[in-house]
Amino acid sequence: PGVPQGSAPVTSLLSLAVTSEQIEHLHRRFKQLSQDQLTIRKENFDSIPDLEFNPIRGKIVHAFFDKRNLRQESDGLAEEINFEDFLTIMSYFRPIEMNMDEEQLDRFRKEKLKFLFHMYDSDHDGKITLQEYRNVVEELLSGNPHLEKESARSIADGAMMEAASICVGQMGPDQVYEGITFEDFLKMWQGIDIETKMHVRFLNVDTIAHCY
Amino acid sequence: GQRSSESPKNSNESFAIVSFKWDHVKEPYIIVLWILVASLAKIVFHLSHKVTRVVPESALLIVLGLFLGGIVWAADHLASFSLTPTVFFFYLLPPIVLDAGYFMPNRLFFGNLGSILLYAVIGTIWNAATTGLSLYGVYLTGIMGELQSGLLDFLLFGSLIAAVDPVAVLAVFEEVHVNEVLFIIVFGESLLNDAVTVVLYNVFDSFVAIGPTNVTGIECLKGIVSFFVVSLGGTLVGIFFAFLLSLVSRFTKHVRIIEPGFVFIISYLSYLTAEMLSLSAILAITFCGICCQKYVTANISEQSSTTVRYTMKMLASGAETIIFMFLGISAVDPDIWDWNTAFILLTLLFISVYRVIGVIIQTWILNRYRTVQLEIIDQVVMSYGGLRGAVAFALVALLDEHKVRERKLFVSTTIIVVFFTVIFQGLTIKPLVQWLKVKKTEHREPKLNEKLHGRAFDHILSAIEDISGQIGHHYLRDKWSNFDRKYLRKILMRRSAQKSRDQILNVFHELNLKDAISYVAEGERRGSLAFIRSPSTDNMVNVDFSTPLPSTVESSVSYLLREKAGPVCLDMQALEQRRKSIRDTEDTLAHHTLQQYLYKPRQEHKHLYSRHEIMHSEDDKQDKEIFHRTMRKRLESFKSTKLGINHSKKLNKIHKRDRGQKRRNSSVIPNGNIPSENPVQDFALKEKDLEFSESEENNDYETLHLGKGVDFLANVTKQNFSDSPAGIDNPVFSADDDQSIYMKFSPWLSGEDTVVPSQRARVQLPYSPDNFKRLTPIRLSNKSTDSFLLADGPEDRPRSFLPESTHM
């Protein structure tokens, strides 16, 4: 369910199941990042020192502004996001709770995977094509100076093939594998516990790393 | 042995030809004999699968030990053998712990370090205190009768019986296969609790010695301080020696033979040094193993790495076997037995109950901080898996009779406890785990996608941590790997090893290698395997890139991999050459591995190849079958990749030459599209393959097959092209053309937008063999290598694959 724009912050956000403590903490952080403005833009993320060394920084920051992640109907990139949006993105990373039932868990999982999918699918067409995949892999491996682009490319190719074999199995004679759709993506992740891997502990509420 | 031939009364006046010198060899002989017995016992145990599935090996060994001890006792009335603490601590325990440390999954270990430390430290202290105090309490009530022990003795006993034993845990959990998190917690606890155990034991031991009255607050304080010193000191010693070991391994390039030795020697030295400084030796050798693994494995050669691995496993396994057997033997010694029912039963009760309570409380605390929660089932397994073992026994054997009056009782109790946990709990834990449906480890093949996404996660999560301003797990890990990359690697790793070896690349490399090997093995099995040779010497790639279409070049993964990343190369020459390059080790491995599969038996009698004659022989029929199948399969997969349509051009460019060491009667030389530099002398083949069509498979196959020098793939491609529904007529394969193209079907050649199922995916194609008989891979003559090396003559020499040229 989309969170309506501009609605009252805390109460609706509690539906995101982030505790109020955490919300406060994140709010503080938001203010720090936005320099006390109401919204943040992409440039504000530059002020985080450690983020610089992250190879897929671009995609991650992009993900914050991706309208699909912000649960808005439209497509494309938002110019700026407010605190509510910020929280929405953060909520993708909340850990599972013990009291979730099957259906909730499933939805949870799908949400997280969808976030991931949007990160890979940069042109928003609902499919991860080989080129996009290559892009991702190149970025991922760009941190390692000794790994060159071609190798990254080959790896991407190999991975894509693997994905194809998982998703489509044996392909028919004239089939061409267009790209990984979200269903395929789900299939790829079937055996793996993404819920336990994709979350951040919101613990140390006092240790705020500083921006410049 | 024989007596001397003369019969001397007192002295040997004459020369004794042979003599029986038992005393001379007695000690080593007995030791070796016991080792032999233990090992033979292992063999016997594993003869029966039914038994080993139910009963853990450790239990069997203990029983065997009891049995043997009984024999020795009956024979001699003298318990001459027992597990002495010295032997245990100096020779038997280090290999096991080193093995554990060296193969410790670091990421998992450090990821759960908090939990592990909590259980190891707090848990052990809790166990020791509660057990000791409870026993003392019960003693005070008089149920136990008269014992000459005071509070301190009970506490001492509590401290040595409280510790979970790494040897026992390993032995039992190895066969149970619980999920990795659970395993690492229990196992990590058993390793790290050594510090606590050592400290507690020493503290109480000395307290007992100095007498209860002299125990003051200062002493207690010293005890607490010593805990930190012992544990941190031991760890530092371990880290120091790990550093030393990694550094040494950096320079051992020219002494490869003794490389493995360094690992063992320096690790053992860390153990002894810590022991010398009265620090925790187990922690030292554990951390030595943990810290050095990455650098050492990167530095030493592949063979040395294998040697290290196998030797370590052998030593560890052997030591474990001996330990359990001797635990059994040592029990058969009436001297040590002193029975006190209440004491023994209560001990058993207390350690179990308090362990459960301890686990529950600690888990409750932990779950508030852990991302992956530990559920009830995990807690059950953890409590139940808290086995006591030989460490407790050795510690109790070390007790001084004079200081601790009730030593005998303690020893007996310890033995009973150890036997109970190892045998009873060991036996029942497997059914328990199954009954509780504990999550098991999933052994999956490493998928490239998983690795990639795993890496993506790491980065994403660290970014989120950064953005949200947390100092989290990922943040720390990131920092560490940056530090490692900047400084540690430069010091500790060989220059050649510093580059590359990204984990993802490793997986990719492995998968490709597997693909290549399976491809080759299959081809070998089907009896036709051509070698893919590169036409140009200087390129050393097995793909011809003298033709344009840069996109082809780029997209050829095999080329790229070879040049940059890692070899997926069936090209012997390239492999040979690269052996001299910096990545010699891995290449040699690839070379050797592939070499195993790439040689075929020389068949001298079949020289003549005739198009019209079908030579009937057993082999041929088989081969034909297999060939059939291969073709069909290749065809299917091939078709699915639309290669015919878009990429024929590319394929043309790729040609490999057959370096024929097969009896190449019919082999062709490659050279696809390019106006042949080499006049092809392809007698039989050309006719054959070109008329290829499915219906004619039979004839063609067998004739082709007789040639045995054919790359079946090439034929498939030809077939495909000629049959291609799209009607593409690949000029290369036009009927007049007397060339065939050898092509390794490299999926990656498919280029930009199509995705081709991986080799492995294709191999999994179901098909029903008709008369499937496997050809066992047979080695070629010894000189096979030569043929390859020799064959690397000037590349443009036309290869006429006449029989003579295939001589090796």
PDB file of N, CA, C and O in Angstrom, chain B residues 338-364:
ATOM      1  N   ASP B 338      37.297 -44.855  41.756  1.00  0.00           N
ATOM      2  CA  ASP B 338      36.786 -44.610  43.093  1.00  0.00           C
ATOM      3  C   ASP B 338      35.341 -44.218  42.920  1.00  0.00           C
ATOM      4  O   ASP B 338      35.039 -43.189  42.327  1.00  0.00           O
ATOM      5  N   TRP B 339      34.495 -45.033  43.398  1.00  0.00           N
ATOM      6  CA  TRP B 339      33.108 -44.840  43.029  1.00  0.00           C
ATOM      7  C   TRP B 339      32.338 -44.118  44.123  1.00  0.00           C
ATOM      8  O   TRP B 339      32.406 -44.471  45.265  1.00  0.00           O
ATOM      9  N   ASN B 340      31.614 -43.145  43.718  1.00  0.00           N
ATOM     10  CA  ASN B 340      30.733 -42.468  44.669  1.00  0.00           C
ATOM     11  C   ASN B 340      29.486 -42.116  43.891  1.00  0.00           C
ATOM     12  O   ASN B 340      29.441 -41.128  43.159  1.00  0.00           O
ATOM     13  N   THR B 341      28.494 -42.943  44.043  1.00  0.00           N
ATOM     14  CA  THR B 341      27.304 -42.822  43.205  1.00  0.00           C
ATOM     15  C   THR B 341      26.720 -41.428  43.189  1.00  0.00           C
ATOM     16  O   THR B 341      26.427 -40.865  42.144  1.00  0.00           O
ATOM     17  N   ALA B 342      26.552 -40.902  44.374  1.00  0.00           N
ATOM     18  CA  ALA B 342      25.895 -39.602  44.453  1.00  0.00           C
ATOM     19  C   ALA B 342      26.675 -38.555  43.679  1.00  0.00           C
ATOM     20  O   ALA B 342      26.133 -37.788  42.879  1.00  0.00           O
ATOM     21  N   PHE B 343      27.953 -38.572  43.917  1.00  0.00           N
ATOM     22  CA  PHE B 343      28.781 -37.570  43.275  1.00  0.00           C
ATOM     23  C   PHE B 343      28.680 -37.659  41.768  1.00  0.00           C
ATOM     24  O   PHE B 343      28.478 -36.665  41.065  1.00  0.00           O
ATOM     25  N   ILE B 344      28.819 -38.878  41.314  1.00  0.00           N
ATOM     26  CA  ILE B 344      28.823 -39.046  39.858  1.00  0.00           C
ATOM     27  C   ILE B 344      27.484 -38.659  39.257  1.00  0.00           C
ATOM     28  O   ILE B 344      27.405 -37.875  38.305  1.00  0.00           O
ATOM     29  N   LEU B 345      26.437 -39.183  39.835  1.00  0.00           N
ATOM     30  CA  LEU B 345      25.126 -38.889  39.268  1.00  0.00           C
ATOM     31  C   LEU B 345      24.812 -37.406  39.331  1.00  0.00           C
ATOM     32  O   LEU B 345      24.292 -36.817  38.384  1.00  0.00           O
ATOM     33  N   LEU B 346      25.140 -36.827  40.464  1.00  0.00           N
ATOM     34  CA  LEU B 346      24.857 -35.405  40.593  1.00  0.00           C
ATOM     35  C   LEU B 346      25.665 -34.586  39.604  1.00  0.00           C
ATOM     36  O   LEU B 346      25.175 -33.592  39.063  1.00  0.00           O
ATOM     37  N   THR B 347      26.900 -34.990  39.411  1.00  0.00           N
ATOM     38  CA  THR B 347      27.693 -34.247  38.431  1.00  0.00           C
ATOM     39  C   THR B 347      27.018 -34.277  37.071  1.00  0.00           C
ATOM     40  O   THR B 347      26.851 -33.247  36.418  1.00  0.00           O
ATOM     41  N   LEU B 348      26.635 -35.467  36.680  1.00  0.00           N
ATOM     42  CA  LEU B 348      25.983 -35.578  35.379  1.00  0.00           C
ATOM     43  C   LEU B 348      24.751 -34.690  35.328  1.00  0.00           C
ATOM     44  O   LEU B 348      24.511 -33.963  34.362  1.00  0.00           O
ATOM     45  N   LEU B 349      23.979 -34.762  36.388  1.00  0.00           N
ATOM     46  CA  LEU B 349      22.754 -33.969  36.413  1.00  0.00           C
ATOM     47  C   LEU B 349      23.068 -32.491  36.323  1.00  0.00           C
ATOM     48  O   LEU B 349      22.499 -31.764  35.516  1.00  0.00           O
ATOM     49  N   PHE B 350      23.986 -32.071  37.160  1.00  0.00           N
ATOM     50  CA  PHE B 350      24.250 -30.641  37.210  1.00  0.00           C
ATOM     51  C   PHE B 350      24.800 -30.101  35.901  1.00  0.00           C
ATOM     52  O   PHE B 350      24.393 -29.027  35.457  1.00  0.00           O
ATOM     53  N   ILE B 351      25.730 -30.833  35.313  1.00  0.00           N
ATOM     54  CA  ILE B 351      26.273 -30.232  34.095  1.00  0.00           C
ATOM     55  C   ILE B 351      25.211 -30.118  33.016  1.00  0.00           C
ATOM     56  O   ILE B 351      25.181 -29.129  32.273  1.00  0.00           O
ATOM     57  N   SER B 352      24.324 -31.092  32.946  1.00  0.00           N
ATOM     58  CA  SER B 352      23.296 -30.985  31.913  1.00  0.00           C
ATOM     59  C   SER B 352      22.333 -29.859  32.214  1.00  0.00           C
ATOM     60  O   SER B 352      22.062 -29.011  31.368  1.00  0.00           O
ATOM     61  N   VAL B 353      21.839 -29.867  33.423  1.00  0.00           N
ATOM     62  CA  VAL B 353      20.824 -28.870  33.763  1.00  0.00           C
ATOM     63  C   VAL B 353      21.376 -27.457  33.657  1.00  0.00           C
ATOM     64  O   VAL B 353      20.773 -26.573  33.064  1.00  0.00           O
ATOM     65  N   TYR B 354      22.540 -27.271  34.220  1.00  0.00           N
ATOM     66  CA  TYR B 354      23.076 -25.914  34.198  1.00  0.00           C
ATOM     67  C   TYR B 354      23.442 -25.467  32.801  1.00  0.00           C
ATOM     68  O   TYR B 354      23.386 -24.294  32.476  1.00  0.00           O
ATOM     69  N   ARG B 355      23.802 -26.421  31.988  1.00  0.00           N
ATOM     70  CA  ARG B 355      24.102 -26.023  30.614  1.00  0.00           C
ATOM     71  C   ARG B 355      22.839 -25.509  29.945  1.00  0.00           C
ATOM     72  O   ARG B 355      22.840 -24.482  29.273  1.00  0.00           O
ATOM     73  N   VAL B 356      21.764 -26.256  30.140  1.00  0.00           N
ATOM     74  CA  VAL B 356      20.519 -25.833  29.516  1.00  0.00           C
ATOM     75  C   VAL B 356      20.119 -24.446  29.993  1.00  0.00           C
ATOM     76  O   VAL B 356      19.803 -23.553  29.203  1.00  0.00           O
ATOM     77  N   ILE B 357      20.161 -24.274  31.306  1.00  0.00           N
ATOM     78  CA  ILE B 357      19.780 -22.972  31.859  1.00  0.00           C
ATOM     79  C   ILE B 357      20.681 -21.876  31.300  1.00  0.00           C
ATOM     80  O   ILE B 357      20.223 -20.813  30.867  1.00  0.00           O
ATOM     81  N   GLY B 358      21.957 -22.164  31.305  1.00  0.00           N
ATOM     82  CA  GLY B 358      22.905 -21.172  30.814  1.00  0.00           C
ATOM     83  C   GLY B 358      22.627 -20.794  29.364  1.00  0.00           C
ATOM     84  O   GLY B 358      22.581 -19.616  29.016  1.00  0.00           O
ATOM     85  N   VAL B 359      22.391 -21.804  28.561  1.00  0.00           N
ATOM     86  CA  VAL B 359      22.140 -21.531  27.148  1.00  0.00           C
ATOM     87  C   VAL B 359      20.888 -20.689  26.988  1.00  0.00           C
ATOM     88  O   VAL B 359      20.857 -19.724  26.211  1.00  0.00           O
ATOM     89  N   ILE B 360      19.866 -21.037  27.716  1.00  0.00           N
ATOM     90  CA  ILE B 360      18.618 -20.296  27.559  1.00  0.00           C
ATOM     91  C   ILE B 360      18.807 -18.824  27.923  1.00  0.00           C
ATOM     92  O   ILE B 360      18.400 -17.927  27.187  1.00  0.00           O
ATOM     93  N   ILE B 361      19.428 -18.604  29.042  1.00  0.00           N
ATOM     94  CA  ILE B 361      19.601 -17.214  29.468  1.00  0.00           C
ATOM     95  C   ILE B 361      20.445 -16.439  28.470  1.00  0.00           C
ATOM     96  O   ILE B 361      20.098 -15.340  28.034  1.00  0.00           O
ATOM     97  N   GLN B 362      21.545 -17.058  28.086  1.00  0.00           N
ATOM     98  CA  GLN B 362      22.426 -16.333  27.175  1.00  0.00           C
ATOM     99  C   GLN B 362      21.775 -16.087  25.836  1.00  0.00           C
ATOM    100  O   GLN B 362      21.955 -15.035  25.222  1.00  0.00           O
ATOM    101  N   THR B 363      21.048 -17.064  25.359  1.00  0.00           N
ATOM    102  CA  THR B 363      20.411 -16.880  24.065  1.00  0.00           C
ATOM    103  C   THR B 363      19.383 -15.768  24.149  1.00  0.00           C
ATOM    104  O   THR B 363      19.233 -14.975  23.220  1.00  0.00           O
ATOM    105  N   TRP B 364      18.673 -15.712  25.256  1.00  0.00           N
ATOM    106  CA  TRP B 364      17.692 -14.657  25.407  1.00  0.00           C
ATOM    107  C   TRP B 364      18.354 -13.296  25.303  1.00  0.00           C
ATOM    108  O   TRP B 364      17.865 -12.394  24.642  1.00  0.00           O
TER     109      TRP B 364
END
